[in-house]
Amino acid sequence: MAAAAPAAEGVPGRGPPGEVIHLNVGGKRFSTSRQTLTWIPDSFFSSLLSGRISTLKDETGAIFIDRDPTVFAPILNFLRTKELDPRGVHGSSLLHEAQFYGLTPLVRRLQLREELDRSSCGNVLFNGYLPPPVFPVKRRNRHSLAGPQQSGGRPAPVRRSNTMPPNLGNAGLLGRMLDERAPPSPSGLPEEPGMVRLVCGHHNWIAVAYTQFLVCYRLKEASGWQLVFSSPRLDWPIERLALTARVLGGALGEHDKMVAAATGSEILLWALQAEGGGSEIGVFHLGVPVEALFFVGNQLIATSHTGRIGVWNAVTKHWQVQDVQPITSYDAAGSFLLLGCDNGSIYYVDVQKFPLRMKDNDLLVSELYRDPAEDGVTALSVYLTPKTSDSGNWIEIAYGTSSGGVRVIVQHPETVGSGPQLFQTFTVHRSPVTKIMLSEKHLISVCADNNHVRTWSVTRFRGMISTQPGSTPLASFKILALESADGHGGCSAGNDIGPYGERDDQQVFIQKVVPAASQLFVRLSSTGQRVCSVRSVDGSPTTAFTVLECEGSRRLGSRPRRYLLTGQANGSLAMWDLTTAMDGLGQAPAGGLTEEELMEQLEQCELAPLASSRSSLPSPSPSRASLTSLHSASSNTSLSGRQGSPSTPQAEARRRGGGSFVERCQELVRSGPESRRPPTPAPRPSAGLGAPLAPPKVKLSETSF
């Protein structure tokens, strides 16, 4: 009996309802009554105080609960007053804790609060929704892929960008963490065969590629988007997609609509009818993995970084393959195809006169320019000025190199005989340039340092680029995107960040932070400012996206529209009106992701397994060169700590050594899932009459991410 007495005292369920209960939640003391804690039946507290859950007490006898005390405060206030007072706590954190404590009334309130902000009908930018198509029957012919191209059951990985040289990948610390994730499934095929892998558009047509088939939609003015073509089911997963819907002044007239799909070295081409249906034109082989597939007019072009190019002509029905130097970038200007190669040369092919030499079955590949340092041309952009149509000789080309240099070359009528002349050089990138865009107003470059963007304004005189007063730096920011080299289910080619848009208009980047994200951020390429953000209306992850410039309606006063197309993991397709978003740009929130939004996105992504990530992180040595991927010295948007904090030696060392964001990423990998919730701001202290004013909370620079 003497032994049973202490046991009876340890059972908390035998006390009166008005008994005072002392709690120690994460090291912070709370006191409340038993009645307050137990008025919700079947909750964590009723089970705890009834003895169904074993208790752990601290040295003072208070019941210890190993949870966040900051989030517990509004939960206890709800139990006392039955009113919800978040006190600045993040909504998802509060919902997570309410679910842990089993507080059903509070969980329902918080879920309803979230549902008010989200709708299956989207926001004002939501423009349309196309459900998943019917899975087609299998394609029955001898052209299915077989042999060594699928050795091991998995085709060769595709690159994230068609202007990106092979084996660059994610150059930063976060990219290295992602590369150490768990290996793919043994079959090598995507786990979701019905997800959207690729989306592309041309004029008023859309092509959507799934794992083993593709569909095409056409926009009709009266009836909207209509399904007009569905391919048979193929024996291999589609890795590349190309569409041409209208060629101005083309020789084929209305029969110039074609769609092509490729994987490995095999390419299938179909002809599309305007009113629906399609027929297979043929199957072509490049002999090496197809790295890029696109149309120049009605000529189908396939290239590989090995240096091989294939061209199919719609008039002659002729497929031609030729080897050149290893190709690291490309761009098209009118009927000219320009190829940037690893030897520092830029070559061009006039596909309108294809083939020029039918005798020896050879493409006419001519060298246009060679880089002075002979660095590999890893990104290429051609801008045809209004003077091009007048004189035919004024061409501007911007290109990026493997050493990080950005150069602009110009060919004008006075230098036709000697070729393009070097006009300007920028050496602000320290990683290989992966993207470049020269437009009427801006020069935009992106390097492999976690998509670090630099933007300059372009000065023009009578439509031609000018040195007076010269290019002016506008912005420096990052489009952080943790897409691995092979992406979500191998669809990394469908997650190209851009920039998207016409050369005489504002271009935008599309930012998808983590592979399984359902939210995309649209950002202005010239400043990094956020134009808008869109979230999938059905809650499924976004697996592919692109931007489509649709021609205007025949109605008077109609203008072209710009749409963001998002393909989802469940096979659906959503459309978002970017024209409306651009018109209301001044009312949109400025900048990129805030630090809280970034951490919320990172919750959805395992950066690396715990054991391997610790070994892969750089040691805290004085040399922090390995962290330059997350902290660029030339960036004007530092990722260091907030302003107004005490300037301690440790804080100063963090600012010099790569910023608090790097350390937080390291802690994020080391810690478990419980500590990956968004940071919770502390309650604001009440300032007395004689108390010094607290420094204002300065937000992180929103163009950082």
XYZ file of C-alpha atoms in Angstrom:
705
model
C 0.000 0.000 0.000
C 2.887 2.318 0.745
C 4.239 1.714 -2.755
C 0.842 2.383 -4.316
C 0.440 5.797 -2.711
C 3.117 7.588 -4.767
C 1.717 5.961 -7.899
C -1.731 7.314 -7.137
C -0.299 10.780 -6.674
C 1.376 10.537 -10.100
C -1.983 9.987 -11.864
C -3.134 13.528 -12.783
C -6.687 12.474 -13.706
C -7.837 12.253 -10.095
C -7.675 15.977 -9.296
C -10.627 18.388 -9.094
C -11.673 20.436 -12.201
C -10.392 23.640 -10.637
C -6.954 22.251 -9.956
C -4.084 24.401 -11.201
C -1.910 22.574 -13.746
C 1.651 23.720 -14.292
C 3.125 23.052 -17.742
C 6.665 23.362 -19.033
C 6.351 23.700 -22.826
C 9.747 23.734 -24.491
C 11.351 25.349 -21.434
C 8.672 28.023 -20.857
C 6.296 27.796 -17.880
C 2.506 28.008 -18.272
C -0.155 27.712 -15.576
C -3.836 27.006 -16.198
C -6.733 25.009 -14.787
C -7.599 21.391 -15.449
C -11.012 22.470 -16.748
C -9.422 24.774 -19.350
C -7.219 22.000 -20.694
C -9.851 19.259 -20.803
C -13.042 20.891 -22.120
C -12.327 19.467 -25.593
C -12.859 15.676 -25.396
C -10.359 13.185 -26.803
C -7.604 15.774 -27.037
C -3.954 15.436 -26.130
C -4.522 17.240 -22.814
C -7.502 15.123 -21.743
C -5.480 11.994 -22.472
C -2.471 13.416 -20.647
C -4.372 14.402 -17.492
C -6.392 11.179 -17.415
C -3.268 9.050 -17.368
C -3.683 7.515 -20.834
C -0.453 9.232 -21.868
C 2.603 8.962 -19.663
C 3.847 12.257 -18.250
C 7.330 13.638 -17.870
C 7.916 16.228 -15.144
C 10.703 18.738 -14.647
C 12.528 19.514 -11.430
C 9.666 21.725 -10.181
C 6.988 19.119 -10.791
C 5.521 20.806 -13.895
C 4.422 18.547 -16.743
C 6.998 18.813 -19.511
C 5.784 18.980 -23.147
C 8.512 19.108 -25.779
C 6.809 21.504 -28.223
C 7.225 25.097 -29.406
C 6.208 27.467 -26.582
C 5.586 30.411 -28.911
C 2.918 28.518 -30.858
C 1.497 27.062 -27.628
C 0.592 30.521 -26.298
C -2.261 31.218 -28.791
C -3.426 27.605 -28.410
C -3.760 28.030 -24.643
C -5.514 31.357 -25.178
C -8.061 29.575 -27.415
C -8.677 26.992 -24.724
C -9.316 29.807 -22.236
C -11.495 32.143 -24.346
C -12.642 30.016 -27.303
C -11.364 32.843 -29.522
C -8.556 32.642 -32.023
C -5.695 35.104 -31.555
C -2.661 34.027 -33.657
C -0.438 36.820 -32.292
C 1.739 36.830 -35.396
C 2.228 33.040 -35.476
C 2.425 31.471 -38.946
C -0.886 29.864 -39.876
C 0.562 26.545 -41.020
C 2.566 26.225 -37.784
C -0.532 26.901 -35.698
C -2.531 24.350 -37.691
C 0.221 21.771 -37.319
C 0.319 22.189 -33.525
C -3.466 22.181 -33.226
C -3.559 18.873 -35.097
C -0.855 17.484 -32.783
C -2.833 18.439 -29.672
C -6.052 17.058 -31.213
C -8.021 20.284 -30.770
C -10.768 19.641 -33.318
C -12.626 23.009 -33.033
C -9.386 24.945 -33.503
C -8.298 22.714 -36.401
C -11.595 23.346 -38.191
C -11.286 27.099 -37.750
C -7.737 27.167 -39.079
C -8.599 24.956 -42.053
C -11.548 27.191 -42.912
C -9.271 30.194 -42.643
C -6.899 28.622 -45.192
C -9.770 27.657 -47.505
C -10.913 31.274 -47.642
C -7.610 32.182 -49.275
C -7.642 29.274 -51.722
C -10.279 28.344 -54.256
C -10.679 25.646 -56.867
C -11.669 28.511 -59.179
C -8.284 30.219 -58.719
C -7.697 33.928 -58.396
C -8.326 36.770 -60.812
C -5.466 35.583 -63.068
C -6.881 32.058 -63.470
C -7.945 31.802 -67.103
C -8.865 28.179 -67.753
C -8.524 24.536 -66.779
C -8.121 21.493 -69.029
C -8.691 18.105 -67.360
C -6.387 15.143 -68.034
C -7.013 13.551 -71.454
C -7.961 9.940 -72.066
C -4.994 7.560 -72.106
C -4.603 6.472 -75.767
C -4.068 3.010 -77.199
C -0.590 1.745 -77.942
C 1.129 2.699 -81.191
C 1.470 -0.389 -83.378
C 4.292 -0.220 -85.874
C 7.938 -1.114 -86.186
C 9.256 2.320 -85.209
C 9.136 1.866 -81.441
C 12.369 2.480 -79.611
C 14.571 -0.530 -78.942
C 18.198 -1.479 -78.565
C 21.022 0.270 -76.741
C 19.184 3.613 -76.482
C 17.298 2.215 -73.499
C 19.991 0.144 -71.874
C 19.247 -0.117 -68.196
C 15.615 0.882 -68.786
C 16.297 4.616 -68.589
C 17.099 7.091 -71.353
C 19.965 9.510 -71.017
C 19.235 12.410 -68.621
C 18.098 15.627 -70.236
C 19.552 19.034 -69.453
C 17.619 21.741 -67.703
C 18.215 24.378 -70.350
C 18.801 24.194 -74.076
C 21.422 26.909 -73.762
C 23.254 25.152 -70.958
C 26.404 23.132 -71.619
C 26.437 19.544 -70.371
C 27.538 18.640 -66.855
C 27.034 22.126 -65.399
C 24.064 21.159 -63.272
C 23.458 23.083 -60.057
C 26.761 24.714 -59.218
C 25.767 25.874 -55.745
C 25.643 24.316 -52.308
C 21.911 23.644 -52.499
C 22.393 21.970 -55.875
C 25.008 19.639 -54.414
C 22.627 18.779 -51.604
C 19.912 17.894 -54.119
C 22.251 15.728 -56.165
C 22.698 13.477 -53.133
C 19.036 12.621 -52.787
C 17.792 9.067 -52.936
C 18.389 7.342 -56.299
C 15.496 6.952 -58.757
C 13.269 3.895 -58.868
C 14.860 0.684 -60.173
C 12.688 0.740 -63.297
C 14.065 4.151 -64.215
C 10.624 5.340 -65.382
C 8.669 8.138 -63.692
C 6.425 7.064 -60.856
C 3.492 9.085 -62.261
C 2.903 8.156 -65.930
C -0.092 10.492 -66.152
C 1.723 13.668 -65.144
C 2.511 16.509 -67.544
C 6.162 16.327 -68.572
C 6.430 19.114 -71.159
C 4.312 22.032 -72.366
C 4.978 24.223 -75.389
C 2.870 26.649 -77.377
C 2.910 28.484 -80.690
C 0.369 31.131 -81.669
C -3.029 29.717 -80.613
C -1.905 26.094 -80.261
C -0.633 24.125 -77.259
C 1.198 20.790 -77.209
C 1.292 18.831 -73.949
C 3.559 15.814 -73.515
C 2.818 13.084 -70.995
C 5.057 10.139 -70.282
C 4.163 8.111 -73.385
C 1.847 10.264 -75.494
C 1.110 13.876 -76.392
C -1.984 15.949 -77.095
C -2.561 19.233 -78.915
C -5.144 21.934 -78.199
C -6.301 24.813 -80.366
C -7.815 28.065 -79.142
C -10.990 29.003 -81.001
C -12.416 32.437 -80.472
C -15.955 31.281 -79.688
C -15.467 27.907 -77.990
C -12.111 28.284 -76.220
C -9.472 25.565 -76.043
C -10.389 22.388 -77.938
C -8.552 19.062 -78.067
C -7.656 18.488 -81.732
C -4.992 15.758 -81.676
C -3.885 12.898 -79.455
C -0.950 10.721 -80.408
C -0.883 6.954 -79.954
C 0.800 5.578 -76.862
C 4.519 5.221 -77.437
C 6.953 2.661 -76.042
C 9.275 5.263 -74.551
C 8.978 8.380 -72.367
C 8.943 11.699 -74.218
C 11.914 13.930 -73.388
C 11.680 16.717 -75.982
C 8.721 18.460 -77.600
C 8.412 20.984 -80.436
C 5.414 22.647 -82.082
C 4.883 24.964 -85.040
C 1.387 26.269 -85.706
C 1.804 29.024 -88.254
C 4.580 30.154 -90.569
C 4.055 33.619 -92.019
C 4.447 33.414 -95.774
C 5.288 29.720 -95.618
C 5.165 27.545 -98.723
C 2.826 25.006 -97.095
C -0.024 27.438 -96.462
C -2.515 25.962 -93.995
C -0.626 22.650 -93.858
C 2.282 23.965 -91.839
C 1.107 22.773 -88.406
C 3.407 20.081 -87.041
C 4.371 18.601 -83.686
C 7.477 16.543 -82.925
C 8.556 14.441 -79.944
C 11.939 12.916 -79.184
C 13.759 10.715 -76.738
C 17.232 9.292 -76.969
C 18.170 9.698 -80.616
C 14.719 9.015 -82.107
C 12.318 11.729 -83.336
C 8.663 11.331 -84.332
C 6.945 13.982 -86.456
C 3.210 14.441 -87.020
C 1.249 16.778 -89.320
C -1.769 18.451 -87.695
C -5.053 19.410 -89.305
C -6.607 22.712 -88.298
C -10.026 21.175 -87.631
C -8.698 18.175 -85.753
C -6.713 15.011 -86.295
C -3.205 14.357 -87.459
C -1.038 11.929 -89.378
C 2.459 10.630 -88.765
C 5.022 12.068 -91.166
C 7.934 9.871 -90.195
C 10.539 8.739 -87.699
C 14.028 10.213 -87.847
C 17.254 9.236 -86.119
C 20.006 11.603 -85.056
C 22.363 8.831 -83.953
C 23.168 10.572 -80.657
C 20.923 11.819 -77.806
C 18.738 14.749 -78.869
C 19.517 17.725 -76.642
C 17.283 20.316 -78.332
C 14.262 19.999 -80.626
C 12.640 23.048 -82.239
C 11.281 24.499 -85.471
C 12.785 27.288 -87.567
C 9.881 28.181 -89.812
C 8.672 24.796 -91.032
C 12.096 23.156 -90.766
C 12.528 20.770 -87.844
C 15.917 21.100 -86.122
C 17.483 18.602 -83.722
C 20.855 19.219 -82.079
C 23.136 17.406 -79.670
C 26.010 18.697 -77.554
C 28.173 16.065 -79.231
C 28.219 18.345 -82.281
C 25.598 16.707 -84.484
C 22.720 18.591 -86.085
C 19.728 17.189 -87.968
C 17.398 19.184 -90.244
C 14.093 18.100 -91.817
C 12.701 20.249 -94.633
C 8.915 20.401 -95.019
C 9.073 21.111 -98.770
C 11.648 18.561 -99.899
C 10.681 15.966 -97.217
C 14.392 15.451 -96.689
C 16.148 14.588 -93.390
C 19.791 15.533 -93.240
C 22.386 14.994 -90.493
C 25.809 16.566 -90.211
C 28.566 16.774 -87.597
C 29.981 20.132 -86.527
C 31.837 21.238 -83.421
C 30.348 20.248 -80.006
C 27.264 22.465 -79.596
C 26.671 24.256 -76.290
C 23.995 26.812 -77.274
C 21.745 27.896 -80.120
C 19.309 30.578 -81.239
C 17.306 31.347 -84.364
C 16.919 34.660 -86.165
C 14.515 34.611 -89.066
C 15.658 31.772 -91.315
C 19.135 31.667 -89.772
C 20.120 29.100 -87.174
C 23.085 30.134 -85.015
C 25.108 27.554 -83.097
C 27.455 28.362 -80.219
C 30.202 25.757 -79.808
C 32.728 24.817 -77.169
C 35.663 26.017 -79.285
C 34.500 29.640 -78.948
C 33.008 29.874 -82.441
C 29.522 30.898 -83.528
C 28.338 29.127 -86.696
C 25.232 29.793 -88.758
C 23.054 27.765 -91.116
C 20.591 29.353 -93.546
C 17.763 26.812 -93.302
C 15.629 28.705 -95.830
C 18.075 27.723 -98.556
C 18.290 24.162 -97.229
C 19.996 22.180 -98.546
C 22.432 24.363 -100.440
C 24.692 21.565 -101.573
C 22.575 18.602 -102.577
C 25.468 16.909 -104.396
C 27.486 16.020 -101.333
C 24.426 16.051 -99.013
C 26.089 18.666 -96.828
C 24.658 21.570 -94.858
C 26.252 24.923 -95.458
C 27.654 25.605 -91.971
C 29.690 28.804 -91.876
C 31.681 30.367 -89.077
C 30.312 33.784 -88.188
C 32.504 34.796 -85.245
C 35.145 33.451 -82.857
C 35.488 34.534 -79.241
C 38.753 36.417 -78.597
C 39.583 34.175 -75.611
C 38.220 31.061 -77.369
C 35.926 30.324 -74.421
C 33.002 28.033 -75.078
C 29.826 29.869 -76.148
C 27.350 28.543 -73.567
C 24.423 30.933 -74.221
C 23.327 32.779 -77.342
C 20.749 35.457 -78.183
C 20.153 37.237 -81.492
C 18.197 40.477 -81.810
C 16.992 41.640 -85.209
C 16.537 45.400 -85.061
C 14.089 47.377 -87.199
C 17.116 48.254 -89.337
C 17.442 44.580 -90.269
C 14.411 44.699 -92.542
C 15.589 47.939 -94.135
C 19.214 47.165 -94.815
C 19.247 43.416 -94.186
C 22.686 43.623 -92.638
C 22.219 44.916 -89.089
C 22.326 42.052 -86.587
C 23.083 42.176 -82.852
C 24.226 39.084 -80.982
C 24.805 38.642 -77.250
C 26.505 35.517 -75.967
C 27.809 34.105 -72.707
C 30.902 31.982 -72.200
C 32.026 29.093 -70.028
C 34.237 31.463 -68.023
C 31.299 33.734 -67.131
C 31.918 36.496 -69.661
C 29.076 38.266 -71.478
C 29.833 39.820 -74.860
C 27.819 41.767 -77.418
C 28.813 41.701 -81.085
C 27.276 43.758 -83.886
C 27.260 43.397 -87.644
C 26.195 46.531 -89.501
C 26.328 47.503 -93.185
C 29.805 49.015 -92.881
C 31.308 45.727 -91.637
C 29.569 43.191 -93.875
C 32.804 42.072 -95.455
C 34.666 41.622 -92.162
C 31.907 40.029 -90.107
C 30.541 41.057 -86.693
C 32.620 43.342 -84.490
C 33.006 43.095 -80.718
C 30.874 45.834 -79.186
C 30.868 45.351 -75.406
C 32.093 42.914 -72.727
C 30.886 42.288 -69.165
C 32.781 40.122 -66.679
C 30.465 40.083 -63.672
C 29.702 36.344 -63.563
C 32.093 33.871 -61.979
C 30.224 30.779 -63.164
C 29.358 29.648 -66.715
C 26.563 31.661 -68.308
C 23.500 29.469 -68.886
C 20.977 31.990 -70.261
C 21.166 35.252 -72.135
C 18.586 37.543 -73.689
C 19.169 40.676 -75.763
C 15.999 42.675 -76.311
C 15.060 46.179 -77.341
C 15.577 47.622 -73.851
C 17.545 45.094 -71.803
C 20.443 42.682 -71.765
C 19.790 39.804 -69.351
C 22.240 37.068 -68.396
C 21.938 34.091 -66.029
C 24.838 32.041 -64.696
C 25.067 28.589 -63.099
C 25.410 30.040 -59.580
C 21.865 29.074 -58.594
C 20.468 31.096 -61.503
C 22.131 34.388 -60.631
C 20.720 37.095 -62.931
C 22.358 40.325 -64.046
C 20.392 42.882 -66.045
C 21.549 45.967 -67.954
C 19.611 48.644 -69.781
C 20.436 49.011 -73.474
C 20.830 52.446 -75.049
C 19.610 52.723 -78.641
C 19.871 55.429 -81.286
C 17.389 55.141 -84.156
C 16.763 51.519 -83.213
C 20.441 50.533 -83.163
C 22.497 49.774 -80.067
C 24.627 52.718 -79.025
C 27.582 53.410 -76.743
C 26.267 56.822 -75.692
C 25.665 56.825 -72.764
C 26.113 53.044 -72.804
C 24.627 50.129 -70.901
C 23.645 50.746 -67.278
C 23.422 47.986 -64.645
C 19.836 47.597 -63.455
C 19.569 44.592 -61.161
C 21.266 41.578 -59.637
C 19.175 38.795 -58.104
C 18.722 35.033 -58.019
C 15.960 32.824 -59.352
C 16.506 30.067 -56.806
C 15.154 26.794 -58.252
C 16.117 23.492 -56.654
C 15.273 21.390 -59.691
C 17.749 18.531 -59.946
C 19.584 17.646 -63.154
C 16.858 15.212 -64.177
C 13.995 17.020 -62.501
C 10.710 15.661 -61.180
C 10.246 12.387 -62.965
C 12.735 13.360 -65.641
C 10.776 16.394 -66.852
C 13.410 19.039 -66.133
C 13.181 20.248 -69.739
C 9.656 21.451 -68.914
C 10.846 23.681 -66.059
C 12.877 26.262 -67.947
C 12.952 29.499 -65.909
C 13.026 31.722 -69.001
C 13.199 34.611 -69.652
C 9.919 34.519 -71.585
C 8.378 37.257 -73.712
C 8.683 39.172 -76.938
C 11.945 41.027 -77.598
C 10.190 44.402 -77.768
C 8.318 43.863 -74.493
C 9.097 43.074 -70.858
C 10.362 39.541 -70.274
C 9.573 37.491 -67.182
C 11.155 34.618 -65.271
C 9.092 31.746 -63.888
C 10.388 30.556 -60.514
C 9.564 27.125 -59.141
C 11.526 26.761 -55.933
C 11.282 23.045 -55.156
C 10.488 20.093 -57.474
C 7.134 19.212 -55.858
C 5.884 22.805 -55.501
C 2.328 23.743 -56.448
C 3.116 27.479 -56.439
C 4.999 29.456 -59.087
C 6.382 32.984 -58.832
C 6.445 35.247 -61.897
C 9.222 37.828 -61.731
C 10.230 40.701 -63.963
C 13.505 39.944 -65.701
C 14.664 43.565 -65.682
C 14.415 44.146 -61.909
C 13.564 40.853 -60.229
C 10.302 42.363 -58.994
C 7.500 39.894 -58.426
C 4.731 40.267 -60.986
C 2.426 37.705 -59.383
C 2.328 34.217 -57.909
C -0.015 31.410 -58.951
C -0.981 28.240 -57.118
C -2.488 25.129 -58.705
C -6.249 25.177 -58.235
C -6.445 21.429 -57.587
C -3.523 21.357 -55.130
C -1.411 19.005 -57.251
C 2.309 19.704 -57.822
C 3.299 21.645 -60.922
C 5.542 19.497 -63.124
C 5.921 21.663 -66.242
C 5.276 25.236 -67.329
C 5.798 27.668 -70.182
C 4.626 31.087 -71.374
C 2.540 31.428 -74.539
C 2.081 34.586 -76.583
C -1.382 34.268 -78.182
C -2.355 36.420 -81.134
C -5.213 38.835 -80.660
C -8.816 38.271 -81.600
C -10.293 39.511 -84.862
C -12.478 41.887 -82.900
C -11.679 45.576 -83.098
C -9.354 46.753 -80.352
C -8.207 43.281 -79.385
C -4.536 42.825 -78.552
C -2.259 39.811 -78.136
C -2.417 38.063 -74.783
C 0.318 36.439 -72.719
C -0.550 33.283 -70.788
C 1.302 31.167 -68.259
C 0.596 27.476 -68.848
C 1.112 25.068 -65.965
C 0.982 21.292 -66.233
C 0.188 19.331 -63.087
C 1.185 15.948 -61.688
C -2.393 14.700 -62.121
C -2.319 15.434 -65.870
C -4.388 18.620 -65.865
C -3.390 21.911 -67.489
C -4.125 25.393 -66.140
C -3.845 28.784 -67.831
C -3.086 32.106 -66.149
C -3.463 35.592 -67.633
C -0.048 37.269 -67.429
C -1.219 40.247 -69.484
C -3.555 41.261 -66.669
C -0.783 40.678 -64.138
C 1.631 42.872 -66.118
C -0.987 45.630 -66.434
C -1.352 45.721 -62.653
C 2.367 45.499 -61.980
C 2.424 48.565 -59.758
C -0.064 46.960 -57.373
C 1.765 43.643 -57.092
C 4.057 42.902 -54.143
C 7.585 44.009 -54.973
C 10.523 41.643 -55.121
C 10.969 37.905 -55.037
C 10.363 35.480 -52.206
C 10.630 36.689 -48.645
C 12.727 34.616 -46.290
C 9.575 33.196 -44.681
C 8.152 32.219 -48.084
C 11.423 30.586 -49.065
C 11.541 28.484 -45.896
C 7.900 27.516 -46.457
C 8.785 26.316 -49.949
C 11.794 24.382 -48.646
C 9.490 22.474 -46.288
C 8.297 20.535 -49.320
C 11.767 19.355 -50.328
C 14.250 16.987 -48.717
C 17.579 18.590 -49.592
C 19.598 15.457 -48.830
C 19.578 12.386 -46.613
C 20.770 13.269 -43.126
C 23.928 11.167 -43.124
C 25.199 12.129 -46.560
C 24.344 15.818 -46.213
C 26.505 16.223 -43.135
C 29.492 14.811 -44.922
C 28.864 16.954 -48.003
C 28.626 20.269 -46.178
C 31.755 22.416 -46.218
C 33.747 22.541 -43.029
C 33.653 25.814 -41.070
C 37.125 26.836 -42.143
C 38.256 30.430 -42.743
C 38.068 29.794 -46.491
C 34.450 30.031 -47.563
C 35.014 29.743 -51.303
C 32.701 26.716 -51.485
C 29.785 28.891 -50.408
C 30.047 31.382 -53.236
C 27.087 29.718 -54.913
C 24.824 31.176 -52.243
C 26.646 34.451 -51.586
C 27.854 36.464 -54.551
C 30.200 39.310 -53.746
C 28.903 41.242 -56.722
C 25.249 40.810 -55.771
C 23.508 43.948 -54.597
C 20.976 41.855 -52.675
C 22.901 40.274 -49.822
C 21.497 37.237 -48.070
C 23.070 38.239 -44.769
C 21.287 38.934 -41.500
C 18.620 41.545 -40.875
C 19.416 45.159 -40.220
C 18.991 46.531 -36.765
C 20.342 43.423 -34.974
C 23.149 43.770 -32.422
C 26.513 43.858 -34.138
C 28.214 41.021 -32.257
C 31.481 39.470 -33.462
C 29.552 36.301 -34.352
C 27.018 38.273 -36.397
C 29.812 40.153 -38.138
C 31.537 36.866 -38.939
C 28.297 35.498 -40.353
C 27.920 38.547 -42.588
C 31.446 38.151 -43.893
C 31.338 34.378 -44.197
C 28.404 33.763 -46.464
C 25.339 35.072 -44.685
C 22.876 33.657 -42.210
C 20.924 32.017 -45.024
C 23.765 29.559 -45.673
C 23.943 28.616 -42.011
C 20.183 28.191 -41.918
C 20.348 25.848 -44.898
C 22.996 23.810 -43.098
C 20.873 23.682 -39.966
C 17.865 22.771 -42.092
C 19.661 19.710 -43.425
C 21.010 18.666 -40.022
C 17.705 19.045 -38.252
C 14.672 16.813 -38.453
C 11.298 17.637 -40.012
C 9.969 19.111 -36.759
C 12.339 22.055 -36.953
C 11.572 22.895 -40.588
C 8.501 24.968 -39.887
C 8.631 28.615 -40.902
C 10.250 30.840 -38.300
C 7.860 32.323 -35.758
C 8.418 35.943 -34.837
C 8.602 36.641 -31.131
C 5.742 38.608 -29.495
C 6.270 42.321 -29.830
C 7.337 43.778 -26.445
C 5.182 46.522 -25.029
C 7.048 49.780 -25.028
C 6.551 51.774 -21.851
C 6.584 55.529 -21.653
C 10.186 55.683 -20.602
C 11.350 52.593 -22.449
C 13.596 53.056 -25.474
C 11.907 52.468 -28.797
C 12.689 49.069 -30.340
C 14.339 49.228 -33.741
C 11.845 48.535 -36.537
C 11.864 45.067 -38.019
C 13.448 45.365 -41.445
C 12.360 42.695 -43.915
C 14.847 40.736 -45.934
C 15.513 42.207 -49.352
C 12.806 40.588 -51.441
C 14.870 40.363 -54.598
C 17.313 37.949 -52.977
C 15.619 34.782 -54.049
